[in-house]
Short mmCIF file of N, CA and C in Angstrom, two decimals:
data_model
loop_
_atom_site.label_atom_id
_atom_site.label_comp_id
_atom_site.label_asym_id
_atom_site.label_seq_id
_atom_site.Cartn_x
_atom_site.Cartn_y
_atom_site.Cartn_z
N SER A 1 4.28 68.37 -86.11
CA SER A 1 3.25 69.34 -86.48
C SER A 1 3.37 70.60 -85.62
N ASP A 2 2.79 71.67 -86.08
CA ASP A 2 2.80 72.93 -85.32
C ASP A 2 2.08 72.78 -83.99
N PHE A 3 1.05 71.96 -83.99
CA PHE A 3 0.28 71.74 -82.77
C PHE A 3 1.17 71.14 -81.69
N LEU A 4 1.97 70.16 -82.04
CA LEU A 4 2.85 69.51 -81.07
C LEU A 4 4.00 70.44 -80.66
N LYS A 5 4.48 71.27 -81.58
CA LYS A 5 5.50 72.28 -81.23
C LYS A 5 4.93 73.25 -80.20
N TYR A 6 3.68 73.64 -80.39
CA TYR A 6 3.02 74.55 -79.46
C TYR A 6 2.95 73.92 -78.06
N LEU A 7 2.62 72.64 -77.99
CA LEU A 7 2.58 71.96 -76.69
C LEU A 7 3.95 71.97 -76.03
N GLY A 8 4.99 71.73 -76.82
CA GLY A 8 6.34 71.77 -76.28
C GLY A 8 6.69 73.14 -75.74
N TRP A 9 6.33 74.17 -76.49
CA TRP A 9 6.63 75.53 -76.07
C TRP A 9 5.93 75.87 -74.75
N ILE A 10 4.64 75.58 -74.63
CA ILE A 10 3.94 75.97 -73.39
C ILE A 10 4.39 75.12 -72.21
N TYR A 11 4.90 73.94 -72.48
CA TYR A 11 5.43 73.10 -71.39
C TYR A 11 6.65 73.74 -70.75
N PHE A 12 7.53 74.31 -71.55
CA PHE A 12 8.78 74.86 -71.03
C PHE A 12 8.70 76.33 -70.65
N ASP A 13 7.72 77.05 -71.11
CA ASP A 13 7.61 78.48 -70.85
C ASP A 13 7.36 78.74 -69.36
N LYS A 14 8.28 79.48 -68.74
CA LYS A 14 8.17 79.76 -67.30
C LYS A 14 6.99 80.66 -66.94
N GLU A 15 6.43 81.34 -67.92
CA GLU A 15 5.25 82.16 -67.67
C GLU A 15 3.96 81.37 -67.85
N TYR A 16 4.09 80.14 -68.30
CA TYR A 16 2.90 79.34 -68.61
C TYR A 16 2.92 78.06 -67.77
N TYR A 17 3.02 76.92 -68.37
CA TYR A 17 2.90 75.67 -67.62
C TYR A 17 4.14 75.31 -66.82
N ASN A 18 5.22 75.99 -67.02
CA ASN A 18 6.42 75.75 -66.24
C ASN A 18 6.52 76.75 -65.09
N SER A 19 5.46 77.45 -64.81
CA SER A 19 5.42 78.40 -63.70
C SER A 19 5.28 77.65 -62.38
N SER A 20 6.10 78.00 -61.42
CA SER A 20 6.01 77.34 -60.11
C SER A 20 4.74 77.76 -59.38
N THR A 21 4.17 78.90 -59.73
CA THR A 21 2.94 79.37 -59.07
C THR A 21 1.82 78.35 -59.20
N PHE A 22 1.62 77.83 -60.41
CA PHE A 22 0.49 76.93 -60.64
C PHE A 22 0.70 75.54 -60.05
N LYS A 23 1.90 75.27 -59.54
CA LYS A 23 2.14 73.99 -58.86
C LYS A 23 1.42 73.96 -57.51
N LYS A 24 1.02 75.12 -57.02
CA LYS A 24 0.34 75.24 -55.72
C LYS A 24 -1.16 75.39 -56.00
N PRO A 25 -1.95 74.36 -55.70
CA PRO A 25 -3.37 74.42 -56.04
C PRO A 25 -4.09 75.66 -55.49
N GLY A 26 -3.75 76.11 -54.31
CA GLY A 26 -4.41 77.28 -53.73
C GLY A 26 -4.09 78.58 -54.43
N SER A 27 -3.12 78.56 -55.36
CA SER A 27 -2.71 79.78 -56.05
C SER A 27 -3.84 80.38 -56.88
N ILE A 28 -4.85 79.59 -57.22
CA ILE A 28 -5.93 80.09 -58.07
C ILE A 28 -7.16 80.50 -57.26
N ASP A 29 -7.14 80.27 -55.95
CA ASP A 29 -8.31 80.59 -55.13
C ASP A 29 -8.69 82.07 -55.20
N LYS A 30 -7.70 82.93 -55.19
CA LYS A 30 -7.95 84.36 -55.24
C LYS A 30 -8.70 84.74 -56.53
N GLY A 31 -8.32 84.14 -57.64
CA GLY A 31 -8.98 84.40 -58.91
C GLY A 31 -10.42 83.92 -58.93
N VAL A 32 -10.68 82.75 -58.33
CA VAL A 32 -12.04 82.22 -58.27
C VAL A 32 -12.92 83.13 -57.41
N LYS A 33 -12.38 83.57 -56.28
CA LYS A 33 -13.14 84.47 -55.40
C LYS A 33 -13.39 85.82 -56.08
N ALA A 34 -12.43 86.30 -56.86
CA ALA A 34 -12.62 87.55 -57.60
C ALA A 34 -13.72 87.39 -58.65
N LEU A 35 -13.74 86.25 -59.31
CA LEU A 35 -14.80 85.97 -60.28
C LEU A 35 -16.16 85.97 -59.59
N LYS A 36 -16.24 85.34 -58.43
CA LYS A 36 -17.51 85.30 -57.69
C LYS A 36 -17.96 86.72 -57.31
N SER A 37 -17.03 87.52 -56.80
CA SER A 37 -17.42 88.88 -56.39
C SER A 37 -17.81 89.73 -57.61
N PHE A 38 -17.20 89.47 -58.74
CA PHE A 38 -17.55 90.19 -59.97
C PHE A 38 -18.96 89.80 -60.43
N LEU A 39 -19.30 88.51 -60.30
CA LEU A 39 -20.59 88.03 -60.79
C LEU A 39 -21.73 88.21 -59.79
N LEU A 40 -21.41 88.41 -58.52
CA LEU A 40 -22.43 88.52 -57.48
C LEU A 40 -23.49 89.59 -57.77
N PRO A 41 -23.12 90.81 -58.15
CA PRO A 41 -24.15 91.82 -58.44
C PRO A 41 -25.09 91.39 -59.58
N LEU A 42 -24.56 90.69 -60.55
CA LEU A 42 -25.41 90.19 -61.64
C LEU A 42 -26.41 89.17 -61.11
N LYS A 43 -25.91 88.25 -60.29
CA LYS A 43 -26.77 87.21 -59.72
C LYS A 43 -27.85 87.85 -58.83
N GLU A 44 -27.45 88.82 -58.03
CA GLU A 44 -28.40 89.51 -57.14
C GLU A 44 -29.45 90.28 -57.94
N SER A 45 -29.13 90.64 -59.16
CA SER A 45 -30.08 91.34 -60.04
C SER A 45 -31.00 90.37 -60.77
N GLY A 46 -30.85 89.08 -60.48
CA GLY A 46 -31.71 88.09 -61.10
C GLY A 46 -31.18 87.49 -62.39
N ILE A 47 -29.96 87.80 -62.73
CA ILE A 47 -29.36 87.25 -63.95
C ILE A 47 -28.81 85.86 -63.63
N LYS A 48 -29.18 84.88 -64.45
CA LYS A 48 -28.67 83.52 -64.27
C LYS A 48 -27.22 83.46 -64.72
N ILE A 49 -26.39 82.86 -63.90
CA ILE A 49 -24.97 82.73 -64.19
C ILE A 49 -24.65 81.26 -64.45
N LYS A 50 -23.94 81.01 -65.53
CA LYS A 50 -23.44 79.67 -65.82
C LYS A 50 -21.92 79.78 -65.97
N VAL A 51 -21.21 79.08 -65.11
CA VAL A 51 -19.75 79.06 -65.18
C VAL A 51 -19.36 77.85 -66.01
N VAL A 52 -18.61 78.10 -67.07
CA VAL A 52 -18.23 77.04 -68.01
C VAL A 52 -16.71 76.93 -68.07
N ILE A 53 -16.22 75.72 -67.88
CA ILE A 53 -14.82 75.45 -68.18
C ILE A 53 -14.81 75.06 -69.65
N PRO A 54 -14.17 75.88 -70.47
CA PRO A 54 -14.26 75.67 -71.92
C PRO A 54 -13.56 74.38 -72.35
N PRO A 55 -13.94 73.90 -73.52
CA PRO A 55 -13.30 72.68 -74.02
C PRO A 55 -11.84 72.95 -74.39
N LEU A 56 -10.98 72.08 -73.92
CA LEU A 56 -9.56 72.14 -74.24
C LEU A 56 -9.22 70.90 -75.05
N HIS A 57 -8.31 71.04 -76.00
CA HIS A 57 -7.90 69.86 -76.75
C HIS A 57 -7.35 68.83 -75.76
N ARG A 58 -7.64 67.59 -76.00
CA ARG A 58 -7.23 66.51 -75.10
C ARG A 58 -5.72 66.53 -74.85
N SER A 59 -4.94 66.89 -75.83
CA SER A 59 -3.48 66.95 -75.64
C SER A 59 -3.11 67.97 -74.55
N LEU A 60 -3.87 69.04 -74.44
CA LEU A 60 -3.58 70.04 -73.42
C LEU A 60 -3.91 69.50 -72.03
N ILE A 61 -4.99 68.75 -71.91
CA ILE A 61 -5.32 68.12 -70.62
C ILE A 61 -4.19 67.16 -70.23
N LYS A 62 -3.71 66.38 -71.19
CA LYS A 62 -2.58 65.47 -70.92
C LYS A 62 -1.37 66.27 -70.45
N LEU A 63 -1.11 67.41 -71.11
CA LEU A 63 0.04 68.24 -70.75
C LEU A 63 -0.12 68.82 -69.35
N ILE A 64 -1.31 69.22 -69.00
CA ILE A 64 -1.57 69.77 -67.66
C ILE A 64 -1.17 68.75 -66.60
N TYR A 65 -1.59 67.52 -66.77
CA TYR A 65 -1.27 66.48 -65.79
C TYR A 65 0.20 66.08 -65.87
N TYR A 66 0.74 65.95 -67.07
CA TYR A 66 2.15 65.60 -67.23
C TYR A 66 3.04 66.65 -66.57
N SER A 67 2.63 67.90 -66.63
CA SER A 67 3.40 69.02 -66.06
C SER A 67 3.29 69.09 -64.54
N GLY A 68 2.51 68.23 -63.94
CA GLY A 68 2.34 68.27 -62.50
C GLY A 68 1.30 69.29 -62.05
N LEU A 69 0.42 69.70 -62.97
CA LEU A 69 -0.59 70.70 -62.66
C LEU A 69 -2.00 70.10 -62.52
N GLY A 70 -2.10 68.79 -62.56
CA GLY A 70 -3.40 68.14 -62.45
C GLY A 70 -4.10 68.43 -61.14
N GLU A 71 -3.34 68.45 -60.06
CA GLU A 71 -3.94 68.74 -58.76
C GLU A 71 -4.52 70.16 -58.74
N THR A 72 -3.82 71.11 -59.34
CA THR A 72 -4.31 72.49 -59.41
C THR A 72 -5.55 72.56 -60.29
N PHE A 73 -5.53 71.86 -61.42
CA PHE A 73 -6.69 71.83 -62.32
C PHE A 73 -7.92 71.28 -61.59
N GLU A 74 -7.75 70.19 -60.86
CA GLU A 74 -8.88 69.60 -60.13
C GLU A 74 -9.30 70.48 -58.96
N HIS A 75 -8.36 71.14 -58.33
CA HIS A 75 -8.69 72.08 -57.25
C HIS A 75 -9.51 73.24 -57.80
N HIS A 76 -9.12 73.73 -58.96
CA HIS A 76 -9.85 74.82 -59.64
C HIS A 76 -11.29 74.42 -59.86
N ARG A 77 -11.53 73.23 -60.39
CA ARG A 77 -12.89 72.74 -60.61
C ARG A 77 -13.65 72.69 -59.29
N GLY A 78 -12.99 72.17 -58.25
CA GLY A 78 -13.64 72.07 -56.94
C GLY A 78 -13.99 73.42 -56.35
N MET A 79 -13.10 74.40 -56.50
CA MET A 79 -13.37 75.75 -56.00
C MET A 79 -14.55 76.37 -56.75
N LEU A 80 -14.62 76.15 -58.05
CA LEU A 80 -15.74 76.69 -58.82
C LEU A 80 -17.06 76.07 -58.37
N VAL A 81 -17.07 74.76 -58.13
CA VAL A 81 -18.29 74.10 -57.65
C VAL A 81 -18.65 74.63 -56.27
N LYS A 82 -17.65 74.80 -55.40
CA LYS A 82 -17.89 75.31 -54.05
C LYS A 82 -18.51 76.71 -54.10
N GLU A 83 -17.99 77.55 -54.97
CA GLU A 83 -18.45 78.95 -55.04
C GLU A 83 -19.75 79.12 -55.81
N PHE A 84 -20.01 78.26 -56.82
CA PHE A 84 -21.16 78.48 -57.71
C PHE A 84 -22.20 77.36 -57.68
N GLY A 85 -21.90 76.26 -56.99
CA GLY A 85 -22.88 75.18 -56.87
C GLY A 85 -22.88 74.21 -58.03
N CYS A 86 -22.93 74.73 -59.23
CA CYS A 86 -22.90 73.90 -60.43
C CYS A 86 -22.05 74.61 -61.47
N ILE A 87 -21.20 73.85 -62.11
CA ILE A 87 -20.43 74.39 -63.23
C ILE A 87 -20.65 73.46 -64.43
N TYR A 88 -20.18 73.90 -65.55
CA TYR A 88 -20.27 73.11 -66.78
C TYR A 88 -18.85 72.91 -67.27
N ASP A 89 -18.40 71.66 -67.28
CA ASP A 89 -17.05 71.36 -67.73
C ASP A 89 -17.12 70.59 -69.03
N MET A 90 -16.74 71.26 -70.09
CA MET A 90 -16.82 70.67 -71.43
C MET A 90 -15.80 69.55 -71.64
N ASN A 91 -14.84 69.42 -70.74
CA ASN A 91 -13.77 68.45 -70.92
C ASN A 91 -14.15 67.02 -70.59
N VAL A 92 -15.40 66.80 -70.17
CA VAL A 92 -15.86 65.43 -69.97
C VAL A 92 -16.02 64.70 -71.31
N TYR A 93 -16.04 65.44 -72.39
CA TYR A 93 -16.16 64.85 -73.74
C TYR A 93 -14.77 64.55 -74.29
N LYS A 94 -13.97 63.82 -73.54
CA LYS A 94 -12.55 63.69 -73.87
C LYS A 94 -12.26 63.02 -75.21
N GLU A 95 -13.07 62.06 -75.62
CA GLU A 95 -12.80 61.42 -76.92
C GLU A 95 -12.98 62.41 -78.06
N GLU A 96 -14.07 63.16 -78.03
CA GLU A 96 -14.33 64.14 -79.08
C GLU A 96 -13.26 65.25 -79.09
N LEU A 97 -12.75 65.58 -77.92
CA LEU A 97 -11.78 66.66 -77.81
C LEU A 97 -10.38 66.24 -78.23
N SER A 98 -10.25 65.05 -78.75
CA SER A 98 -8.96 64.57 -79.28
C SER A 98 -8.80 64.90 -80.76
N TYR A 99 -9.86 65.34 -81.39
CA TYR A 99 -9.82 65.60 -82.83
C TYR A 99 -9.20 66.97 -83.11
N TYR A 100 -8.11 66.97 -83.85
CA TYR A 100 -7.41 68.22 -84.17
C TYR A 100 -8.27 69.15 -85.02
N HIS A 101 -9.11 68.60 -85.88
CA HIS A 101 -9.89 69.46 -86.79
C HIS A 101 -10.91 70.32 -86.04
N LEU A 102 -11.20 70.01 -84.79
CA LEU A 102 -12.14 70.82 -84.01
C LEU A 102 -11.50 72.08 -83.42
N PHE A 103 -10.16 72.21 -83.54
CA PHE A 103 -9.45 73.28 -82.85
C PHE A 103 -8.56 74.09 -83.78
N PHE A 104 -8.50 75.41 -83.52
CA PHE A 104 -7.49 76.27 -84.12
C PHE A 104 -6.15 76.00 -83.42
N ASP A 105 -6.21 75.93 -82.10
CA ASP A 105 -5.07 75.61 -81.26
C ASP A 105 -5.63 74.87 -80.05
N THR A 106 -4.86 74.70 -79.01
CA THR A 106 -5.32 73.88 -77.87
C THR A 106 -6.48 74.48 -77.09
N HIS A 107 -6.70 75.77 -77.22
CA HIS A 107 -7.71 76.47 -76.42
C HIS A 107 -8.92 76.97 -77.21
N HIS A 108 -8.86 76.97 -78.53
CA HIS A 108 -9.90 77.62 -79.33
C HIS A 108 -10.44 76.68 -80.40
N MET A 109 -11.74 76.49 -80.37
CA MET A 109 -12.40 75.56 -81.28
C MET A 109 -12.73 76.21 -82.62
N THR A 110 -12.74 75.38 -83.65
CA THR A 110 -13.14 75.85 -84.98
C THR A 110 -14.65 75.78 -85.15
N ASP A 111 -15.30 74.91 -84.40
CA ASP A 111 -16.74 74.68 -84.54
C ASP A 111 -17.48 75.40 -83.42
N LYS A 112 -18.06 76.54 -83.72
CA LYS A 112 -18.72 77.35 -82.69
C LYS A 112 -19.95 76.68 -82.10
N ASP A 113 -20.56 75.76 -82.81
CA ASP A 113 -21.77 75.11 -82.32
C ASP A 113 -21.50 73.89 -81.44
N TRP A 114 -20.28 73.38 -81.47
CA TRP A 114 -19.96 72.16 -80.73
C TRP A 114 -20.29 72.32 -79.24
N ALA A 115 -19.75 73.35 -78.61
CA ALA A 115 -19.96 73.55 -77.17
C ALA A 115 -21.41 73.88 -76.85
N VAL A 116 -22.02 74.71 -77.66
CA VAL A 116 -23.41 75.11 -77.42
C VAL A 116 -24.32 73.88 -77.42
N THR A 117 -24.13 73.00 -78.35
CA THR A 117 -24.93 71.79 -78.43
C THR A 117 -24.75 70.95 -77.18
N ARG A 118 -23.53 70.80 -76.71
CA ARG A 118 -23.26 69.96 -75.55
C ARG A 118 -23.71 70.60 -74.24
N LEU A 119 -23.72 71.91 -74.19
CA LEU A 119 -24.20 72.58 -72.97
C LEU A 119 -25.69 72.30 -72.73
N LYS A 120 -26.40 71.92 -73.75
CA LYS A 120 -27.82 71.63 -73.61
C LYS A 120 -28.09 70.25 -73.01
N THR A 121 -27.04 69.45 -72.83
CA THR A 121 -27.20 68.12 -72.22
C THR A 121 -26.85 68.21 -70.74
N GLU A 122 -27.11 67.16 -70.03
CA GLU A 122 -26.75 67.11 -68.60
C GLU A 122 -25.36 66.54 -68.39
N ASN A 123 -24.73 66.04 -69.44
CA ASN A 123 -23.46 65.32 -69.30
C ASN A 123 -22.34 66.17 -68.72
N CYS A 124 -22.35 67.46 -68.96
CA CYS A 124 -21.23 68.29 -68.51
C CYS A 124 -21.56 69.08 -67.24
N ASN A 125 -22.70 68.83 -66.62
CA ASN A 125 -23.06 69.49 -65.37
C ASN A 125 -22.26 68.88 -64.23
N ILE A 126 -21.52 69.71 -63.53
CA ILE A 126 -20.67 69.24 -62.45
C ILE A 126 -21.18 69.85 -61.14
N TYR A 127 -21.47 68.97 -60.20
CA TYR A 127 -21.92 69.35 -58.86
C TYR A 127 -20.97 68.73 -57.84
N ALA A 128 -21.15 69.03 -56.58
CA ALA A 128 -20.30 68.44 -55.54
C ALA A 128 -20.38 66.91 -55.56
N HIS A 129 -21.58 66.37 -55.82
CA HIS A 129 -21.75 64.91 -55.75
C HIS A 129 -21.08 64.16 -56.91
N ASN A 130 -20.80 64.81 -58.02
CA ASN A 130 -20.14 64.10 -59.12
C ASN A 130 -18.78 64.70 -59.49
N LEU A 131 -18.28 65.57 -58.65
CA LEU A 131 -17.00 66.24 -58.92
C LEU A 131 -15.86 65.23 -59.04
N LYS A 132 -15.76 64.32 -58.10
CA LYS A 132 -14.67 63.34 -58.11
C LYS A 132 -14.80 62.40 -59.31
N GLN A 133 -16.00 61.94 -59.56
CA GLN A 133 -16.23 61.03 -60.69
C GLN A 133 -15.87 61.68 -62.02
N THR A 134 -16.26 62.93 -62.20
CA THR A 134 -15.95 63.61 -63.47
C THR A 134 -14.46 63.93 -63.58
N ALA A 135 -13.81 64.21 -62.46
CA ALA A 135 -12.36 64.43 -62.49
C ALA A 135 -11.65 63.15 -62.95
N GLU A 136 -12.13 62.01 -62.48
CA GLU A 136 -11.55 60.73 -62.90
C GLU A 136 -11.78 60.49 -64.39
N MET A 137 -12.92 60.95 -64.92
CA MET A 137 -13.20 60.81 -66.35
C MET A 137 -12.22 61.63 -67.18
N ILE A 138 -11.88 62.81 -66.69
CA ILE A 138 -11.03 63.73 -67.43
C ILE A 138 -9.55 63.37 -67.29
N ARG A 139 -9.17 62.87 -66.12
CA ARG A 139 -7.76 62.58 -65.82
C ARG A 139 -7.16 61.63 -66.85
N PRO A 140 -5.98 61.96 -67.38
CA PRO A 140 -5.35 61.10 -68.39
C PRO A 140 -4.93 59.74 -67.83
N THR A 141 -4.93 58.77 -68.71
CA THR A 141 -4.45 57.43 -68.36
C THR A 141 -2.92 57.42 -68.37
N THR A 142 -2.35 56.36 -67.88
CA THR A 142 -0.89 56.20 -67.92
C THR A 142 -0.40 56.24 -69.35
N ASN A 143 -1.11 55.60 -70.26
CA ASN A 143 -0.71 55.63 -71.68
C ASN A 143 -0.72 57.05 -72.24
N GLU A 144 -1.73 57.83 -71.87
CA GLU A 144 -1.80 59.21 -72.35
C GLU A 144 -0.63 60.04 -71.81
N ILE A 145 -0.27 59.83 -70.56
CA ILE A 145 0.87 60.54 -69.97
C ILE A 145 2.15 60.13 -70.69
N ASN A 146 2.28 58.84 -71.00
CA ASN A 146 3.47 58.37 -71.73
C ASN A 146 3.52 58.97 -73.14
N GLU A 147 2.36 59.13 -73.78
CA GLU A 147 2.32 59.79 -75.09
C GLU A 147 2.83 61.23 -74.98
N MET A 148 2.42 61.93 -73.93
CA MET A 148 2.86 63.31 -73.74
C MET A 148 4.35 63.36 -73.46
N ARG A 149 4.87 62.40 -72.71
CA ARG A 149 6.31 62.33 -72.46
C ARG A 149 7.06 62.23 -73.79
N SER A 150 6.54 61.43 -74.72
CA SER A 150 7.17 61.29 -76.04
C SER A 150 7.14 62.61 -76.81
N VAL A 151 6.02 63.32 -76.73
CA VAL A 151 5.91 64.62 -77.40
C VAL A 151 6.96 65.59 -76.86
N ILE A 152 7.09 65.65 -75.55
CA ILE A 152 8.05 66.57 -74.92
C ILE A 152 9.48 66.15 -75.24
N ASP A 153 9.77 64.86 -75.16
CA ASP A 153 11.11 64.38 -75.50
C ASP A 153 11.45 64.70 -76.96
N ASN A 154 10.49 64.54 -77.84
CA ASN A 154 10.67 64.85 -79.25
C ASN A 154 10.96 66.34 -79.44
N PHE A 155 10.21 67.18 -78.72
CA PHE A 155 10.43 68.62 -78.80
C PHE A 155 11.84 68.98 -78.34
N LYS A 156 12.28 68.39 -77.21
CA LYS A 156 13.62 68.68 -76.70
C LYS A 156 14.69 68.26 -77.70
N GLU A 157 14.48 67.13 -78.34
CA GLU A 157 15.44 66.61 -79.30
C GLU A 157 15.52 67.47 -80.56
N LYS A 158 14.37 67.92 -81.05
CA LYS A 158 14.33 68.65 -82.32
C LYS A 158 14.54 70.16 -82.18
N HIS A 159 14.41 70.69 -80.99
CA HIS A 159 14.49 72.14 -80.81
C HIS A 159 15.43 72.55 -79.66
N PRO A 160 16.63 71.96 -79.59
CA PRO A 160 17.51 72.30 -78.46
C PRO A 160 17.95 73.76 -78.46
N SER A 161 18.15 74.34 -79.64
CA SER A 161 18.60 75.74 -79.69
C SER A 161 17.52 76.67 -79.15
N VAL A 162 16.27 76.36 -79.43
CA VAL A 162 15.16 77.17 -78.90
C VAL A 162 15.15 77.08 -77.38
N LEU A 163 15.29 75.87 -76.88
CA LEU A 163 15.27 75.70 -75.43
C LEU A 163 16.46 76.38 -74.77
N ASN A 164 17.63 76.27 -75.37
CA ASN A 164 18.82 76.88 -74.78
C ASN A 164 18.77 78.40 -74.82
N LYS A 165 18.23 78.98 -75.87
CA LYS A 165 18.18 80.44 -76.00
C LYS A 165 17.06 81.07 -75.18
N VAL A 166 15.87 80.51 -75.31
CA VAL A 166 14.69 81.17 -74.76
C VAL A 166 14.39 80.75 -73.33
N PHE A 167 14.54 79.49 -73.05
CA PHE A 167 14.14 78.98 -71.74
C PHE A 167 15.36 78.49 -70.96
N SER A 168 15.52 78.97 -69.78
CA SER A 168 16.54 78.40 -68.90
C SER A 168 15.79 77.47 -67.95
N PHE A 169 15.40 76.35 -68.49
CA PHE A 169 14.55 75.44 -67.72
C PHE A 169 15.37 74.50 -66.86
N SER A 170 14.76 74.10 -65.76
CA SER A 170 15.40 73.12 -64.89
C SER A 170 14.35 72.09 -64.47
N ARG A 171 13.47 71.75 -65.36
CA ARG A 171 12.36 70.84 -65.06
C ARG A 171 12.88 69.40 -65.06
N ASP A 172 12.44 68.65 -64.09
CA ASP A 172 12.69 67.22 -64.07
C ASP A 172 11.45 66.56 -64.62
N ASP A 173 11.52 66.09 -65.86
CA ASP A 173 10.32 65.54 -66.50
C ASP A 173 10.33 64.03 -66.51
N GLY A 174 11.10 63.43 -65.67
CA GLY A 174 11.14 61.97 -65.66
C GLY A 174 10.04 61.43 -64.92
#
């Protein structure tokens, strides 16, 4: 499917998930601090701020961890909690986020009301005291990682010319 081809492409793209920058969890700290400084004047003016990690298709979460970026993803969540106290992470709804019909692609939902409805519950509220527990909820299982390995292997097998022309990759995906 096009969805699985897209996952293969972002896995090998050196500007995306194959970037060595994102392998370093601290690489995103500067961006989190910039977000905080951008939002600070609003907060000081009395405007309530809600930081939301948007819903990602479950396959993308699997790819993040398969790519060796899980530590960075979890560090990002931790930095947001540290800077803002409470965040809203829509990815705790991992079973629902496995449905392809809810998404245009891995990052954009077709159902505009899905996230709004869930933001009204307490299930996606992430604080320091439940950060580790919710990370464990989101983290893929061994079976999910193995499924992603199959997707990537399938992409390599079916699209070698794309990989040879566009990407000069040297990833060890074993």
